[in-house]
XYZ file of C-alpha atoms in Angstrom:
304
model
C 166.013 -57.558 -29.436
C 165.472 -54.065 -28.839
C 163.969 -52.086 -31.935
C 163.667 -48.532 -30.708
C 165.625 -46.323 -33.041
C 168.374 -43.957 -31.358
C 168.347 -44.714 -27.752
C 171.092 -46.194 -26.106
C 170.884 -50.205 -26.063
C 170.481 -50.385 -22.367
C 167.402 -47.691 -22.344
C 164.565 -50.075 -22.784
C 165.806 -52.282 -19.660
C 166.555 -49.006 -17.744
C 163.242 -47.397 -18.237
C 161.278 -50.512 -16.655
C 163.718 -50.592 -13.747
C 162.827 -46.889 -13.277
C 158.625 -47.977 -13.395
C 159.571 -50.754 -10.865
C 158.058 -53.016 -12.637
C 160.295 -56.117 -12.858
C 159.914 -57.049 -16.279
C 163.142 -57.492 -17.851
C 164.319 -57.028 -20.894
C 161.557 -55.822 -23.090
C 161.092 -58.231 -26.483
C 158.906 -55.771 -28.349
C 158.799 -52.112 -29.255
C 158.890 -49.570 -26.991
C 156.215 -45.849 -27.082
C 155.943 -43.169 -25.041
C 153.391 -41.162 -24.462
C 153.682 -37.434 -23.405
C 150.942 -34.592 -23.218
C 153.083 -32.119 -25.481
C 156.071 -31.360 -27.606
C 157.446 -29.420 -24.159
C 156.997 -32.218 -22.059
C 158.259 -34.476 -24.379
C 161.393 -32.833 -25.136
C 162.376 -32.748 -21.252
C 161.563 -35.883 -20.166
C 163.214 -37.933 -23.488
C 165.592 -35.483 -23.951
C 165.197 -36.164 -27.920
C 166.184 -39.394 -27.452
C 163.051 -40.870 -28.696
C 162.214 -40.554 -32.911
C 159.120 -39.305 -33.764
C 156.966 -42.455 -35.275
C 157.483 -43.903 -30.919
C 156.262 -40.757 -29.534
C 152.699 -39.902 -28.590
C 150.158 -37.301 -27.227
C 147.389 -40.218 -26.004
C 147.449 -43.621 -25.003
C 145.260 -45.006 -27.177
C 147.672 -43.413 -30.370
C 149.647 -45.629 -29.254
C 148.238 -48.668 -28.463
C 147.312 -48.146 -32.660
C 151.146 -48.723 -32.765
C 151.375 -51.924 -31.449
C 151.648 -55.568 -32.825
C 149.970 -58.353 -30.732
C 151.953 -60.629 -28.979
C 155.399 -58.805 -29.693
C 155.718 -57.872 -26.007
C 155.468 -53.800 -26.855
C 155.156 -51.646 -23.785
C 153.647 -48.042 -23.610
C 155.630 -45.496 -21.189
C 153.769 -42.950 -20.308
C 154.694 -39.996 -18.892
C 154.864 -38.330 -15.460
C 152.490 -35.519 -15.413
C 150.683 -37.033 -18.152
C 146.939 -35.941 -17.888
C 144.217 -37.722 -20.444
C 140.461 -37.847 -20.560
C 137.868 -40.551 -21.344
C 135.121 -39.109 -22.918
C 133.239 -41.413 -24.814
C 132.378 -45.581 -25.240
C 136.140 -47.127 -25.940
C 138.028 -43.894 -25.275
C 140.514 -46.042 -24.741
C 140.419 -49.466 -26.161
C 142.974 -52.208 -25.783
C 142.290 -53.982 -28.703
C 146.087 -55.380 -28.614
C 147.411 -58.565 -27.245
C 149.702 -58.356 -24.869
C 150.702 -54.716 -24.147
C 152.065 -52.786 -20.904
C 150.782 -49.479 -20.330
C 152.986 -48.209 -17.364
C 153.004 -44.924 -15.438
C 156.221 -42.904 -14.271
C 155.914 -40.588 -11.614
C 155.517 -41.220 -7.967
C 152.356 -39.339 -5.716
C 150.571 -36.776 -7.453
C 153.225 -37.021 -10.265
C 151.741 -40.148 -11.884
C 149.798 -39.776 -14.873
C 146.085 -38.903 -14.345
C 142.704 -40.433 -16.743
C 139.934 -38.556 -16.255
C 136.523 -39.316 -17.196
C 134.045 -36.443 -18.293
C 131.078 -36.028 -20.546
C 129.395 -38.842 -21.106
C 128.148 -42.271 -18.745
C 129.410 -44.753 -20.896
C 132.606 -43.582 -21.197
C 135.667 -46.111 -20.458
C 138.268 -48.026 -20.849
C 137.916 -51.263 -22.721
C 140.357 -54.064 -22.407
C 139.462 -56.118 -25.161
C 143.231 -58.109 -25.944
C 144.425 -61.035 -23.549
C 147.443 -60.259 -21.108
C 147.499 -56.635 -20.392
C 149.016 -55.097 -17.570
C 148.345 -51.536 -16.453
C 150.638 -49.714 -13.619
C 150.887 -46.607 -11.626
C 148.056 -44.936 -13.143
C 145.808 -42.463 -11.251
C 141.873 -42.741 -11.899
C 140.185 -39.890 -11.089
C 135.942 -41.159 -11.855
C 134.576 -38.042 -10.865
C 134.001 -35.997 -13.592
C 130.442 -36.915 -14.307
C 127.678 -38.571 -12.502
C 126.789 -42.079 -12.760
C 129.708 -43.007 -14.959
C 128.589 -46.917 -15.594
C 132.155 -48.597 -15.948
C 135.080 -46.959 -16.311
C 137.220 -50.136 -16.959
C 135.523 -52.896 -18.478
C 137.165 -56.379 -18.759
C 136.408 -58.470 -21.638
C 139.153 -60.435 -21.737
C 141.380 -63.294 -19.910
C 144.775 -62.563 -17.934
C 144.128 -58.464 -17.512
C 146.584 -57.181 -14.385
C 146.148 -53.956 -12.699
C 148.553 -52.850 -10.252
C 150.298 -50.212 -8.326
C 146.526 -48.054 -9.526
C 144.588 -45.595 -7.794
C 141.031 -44.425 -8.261
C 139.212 -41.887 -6.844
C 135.324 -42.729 -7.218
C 133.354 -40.221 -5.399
C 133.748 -36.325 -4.207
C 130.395 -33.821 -4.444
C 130.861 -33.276 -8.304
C 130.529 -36.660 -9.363
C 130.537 -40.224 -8.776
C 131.107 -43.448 -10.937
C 128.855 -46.632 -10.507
C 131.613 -48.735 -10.703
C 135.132 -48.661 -11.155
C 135.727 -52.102 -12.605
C 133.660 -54.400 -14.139
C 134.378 -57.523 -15.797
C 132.535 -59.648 -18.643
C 132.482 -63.540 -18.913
C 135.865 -63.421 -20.751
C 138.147 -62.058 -18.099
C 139.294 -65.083 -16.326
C 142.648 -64.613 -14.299
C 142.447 -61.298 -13.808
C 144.376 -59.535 -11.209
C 143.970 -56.825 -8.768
C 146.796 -56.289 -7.365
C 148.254 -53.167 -4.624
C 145.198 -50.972 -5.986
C 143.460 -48.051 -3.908
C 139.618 -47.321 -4.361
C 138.070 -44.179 -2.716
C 134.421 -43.135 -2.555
C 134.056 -40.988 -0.007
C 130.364 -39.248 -0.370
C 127.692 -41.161 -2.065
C 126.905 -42.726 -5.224
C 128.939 -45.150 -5.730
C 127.374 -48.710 -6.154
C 130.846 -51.089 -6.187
C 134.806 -50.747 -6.453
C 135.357 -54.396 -8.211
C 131.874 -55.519 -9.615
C 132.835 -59.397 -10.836
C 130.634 -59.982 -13.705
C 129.818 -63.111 -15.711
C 131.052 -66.901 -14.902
C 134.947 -65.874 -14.467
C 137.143 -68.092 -13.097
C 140.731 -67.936 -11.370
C 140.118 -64.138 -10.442
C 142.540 -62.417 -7.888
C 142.491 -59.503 -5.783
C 145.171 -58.571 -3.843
C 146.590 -55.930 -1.605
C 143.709 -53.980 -1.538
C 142.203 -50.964 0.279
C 138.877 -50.118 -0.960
C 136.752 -47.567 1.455
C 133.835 -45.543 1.088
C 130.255 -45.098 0.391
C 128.951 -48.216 -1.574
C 125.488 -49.080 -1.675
C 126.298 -52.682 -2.606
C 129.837 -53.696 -1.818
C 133.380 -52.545 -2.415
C 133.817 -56.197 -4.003
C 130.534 -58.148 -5.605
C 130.041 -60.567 -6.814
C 126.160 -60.606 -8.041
C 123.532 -62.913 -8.212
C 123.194 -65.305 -11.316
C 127.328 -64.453 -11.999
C 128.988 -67.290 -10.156
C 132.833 -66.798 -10.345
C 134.994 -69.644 -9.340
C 138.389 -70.364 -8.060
C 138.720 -66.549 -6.823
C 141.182 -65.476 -4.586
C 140.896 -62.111 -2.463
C 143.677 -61.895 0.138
C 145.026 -59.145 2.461
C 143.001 -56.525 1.504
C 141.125 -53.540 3.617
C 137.669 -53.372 2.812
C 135.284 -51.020 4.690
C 131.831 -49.483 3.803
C 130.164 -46.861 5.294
C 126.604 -47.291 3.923
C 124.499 -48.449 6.320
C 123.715 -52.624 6.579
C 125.656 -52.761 3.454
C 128.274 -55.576 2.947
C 131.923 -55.251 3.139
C 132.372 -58.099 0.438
C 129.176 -59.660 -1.210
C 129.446 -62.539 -3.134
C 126.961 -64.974 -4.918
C 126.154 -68.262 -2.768
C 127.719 -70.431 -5.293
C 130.860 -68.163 -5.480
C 134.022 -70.524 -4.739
C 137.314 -69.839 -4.233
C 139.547 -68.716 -0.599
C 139.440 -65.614 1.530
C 142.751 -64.691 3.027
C 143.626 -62.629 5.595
C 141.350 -59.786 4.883
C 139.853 -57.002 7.110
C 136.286 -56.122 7.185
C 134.524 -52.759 8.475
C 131.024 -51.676 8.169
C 128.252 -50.787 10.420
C 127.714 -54.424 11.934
C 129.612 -57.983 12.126
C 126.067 -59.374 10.242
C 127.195 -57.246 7.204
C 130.534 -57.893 7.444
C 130.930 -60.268 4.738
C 128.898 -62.839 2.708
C 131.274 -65.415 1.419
C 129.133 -67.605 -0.948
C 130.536 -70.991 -1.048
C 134.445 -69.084 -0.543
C 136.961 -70.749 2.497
C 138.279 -68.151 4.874
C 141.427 -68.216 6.732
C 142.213 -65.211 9.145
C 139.802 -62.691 8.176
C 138.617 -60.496 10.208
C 135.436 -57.817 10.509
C 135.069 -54.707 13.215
C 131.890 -52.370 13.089
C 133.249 -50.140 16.409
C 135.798 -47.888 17.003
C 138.831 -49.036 19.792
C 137.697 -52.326 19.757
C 139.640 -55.464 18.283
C 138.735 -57.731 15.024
C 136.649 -60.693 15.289
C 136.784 -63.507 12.701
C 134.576 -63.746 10.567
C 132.656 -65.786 9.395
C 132.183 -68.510 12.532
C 135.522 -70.690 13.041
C 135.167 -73.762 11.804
C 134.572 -76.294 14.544
């Protein structure tokens, strides 16, 4: 049933056909988030009353009631920053936080100030789409988005890591609680150094997947690790682009024990020895390149 108060009955449903998003109906409530009374009044047209209408996202996770379903539109345009330890905290079972906007239209989260500032998901089943990450706004920001829980999706996302301002560590990190979480259709650029990983897979998580991926720049481990003494299992990383330009640095780097299936994916860094280190993974199709013109080989060895 949909809750919201003055808005034509079909609006809910609308809206997430406009965020391409595929959801359906939505069971819960229904927030918006704009950065002012202006923008507000344009883009909602006063359609919206006033208790389902914010100026931040975390105002209105606050809102929410876990497990109803609610979803959090934000705006296009929107522009919010992270300055502190659980700027943002997603303390509430299953929520959608989902971006309008197309290009540079989506909404923006900064991150300024302070190292430790981020974005904690700390509720099961969250989903976060079409949000632009810009990382830059302080050197050595730790981790930006830290996972401490199961079944967290990102999708549709880009992040911007690097530029000669400011660079973040990381730009997600997970904890021993997020299994099944997804990665999914998500850009990652670091293009001048600092940056250490794109996806750092932290603590014993298991049924982890990464999809659709292009993650490129300057990483002085990996775009995707997987570290030593965290052994993930059952992870899946499949059609993604992964290419590092720090020199005899991995492509992908995961623990020995690390199990799970490569799919598909494309390698490029400096030589076909640093192309990948699997662990204990299976790979079908995947393929590393160190030189310019030249083809793909597989990697690792075929299986004879």
């Amino acid at each position: 049933m949909i809750k919201d108060r003055n808005i034509d009955p079909g609006a809910n449903i609308q809206l997430s056909k406009i965020a391409g998003l595929g959801l359906g109906p939505i069971t819960g409530e229904t927030f918006y988030v704009a950065k002012d009374g202006i923008q507000a009044r344009t883009w909602l047209d006063g359609r919206v009353p006033g208790d389902h209408l914010f100026l931040t996202i975390d105002a209105a996770i606050n809102k929410c009631v876990a497990e109803r379903g609610d979803v959090i539109i934000v705006a296009p345009g929107h522009t919010e920053t992270v300055v502190a330890a659980a700027g943002i905290d997603v303390d509430v079972a299953n929520v959608s936080i989902i971006g309008l906007g197309k290009g540079d239209d989506r909404p923006t989260i900064n991150f300024t100030t302070a190292t430790t500032a981020d974005i904690d998901i700390d509720a099961a089943n969250i989903l976060i789409e079409n949000i632009y990450f810009d990382l830059t706004g302080v050197d050595e920001l730790a981790a930006p988005i830290d996972v401490n829980a199961a079944n967290f999706t990102i999708r549709n996302c880009d992040f911007l890591m690097s530029d000669s301002g400011g660079q973040a560590v990381n730009a997600i990190t997970t904890a021993a609680e997020a299994h099944n979480m997804k990665v999914l259709n998500c850009k990652f650029l670091a293009p001048n150094a600092g940056a250490a990983e794109a996806i750092k897979i932290v603590g014993a998580i298991d049924g982890a997947e990464i999809k659709n991926c292009f993650i490129a720049g300057d990483f002085t481990v990996a775009p995707i690790h997987n570290p030593t003494g965290n052994i993930a299992t059952n992870l899946l990383i499949s059609d993604c682009v992964l290419k590092n330009d720090n020199t005899g640095e991995f492509a992908l780097e995961l623990v020995s024990a690390c199990t799970g299936f490569l799919v598909r994916n494309y390698y490029h860094t400096d030589g076909l020895a640093t192309a990948v280190d699997p662990g204990a993974c299976f790979s079908f199709e995947c393929y590393a390149c160190h030189a310019a013109d030249k083809n793909g080989a597989l990697t690792p060895a075929v299986d004879s």
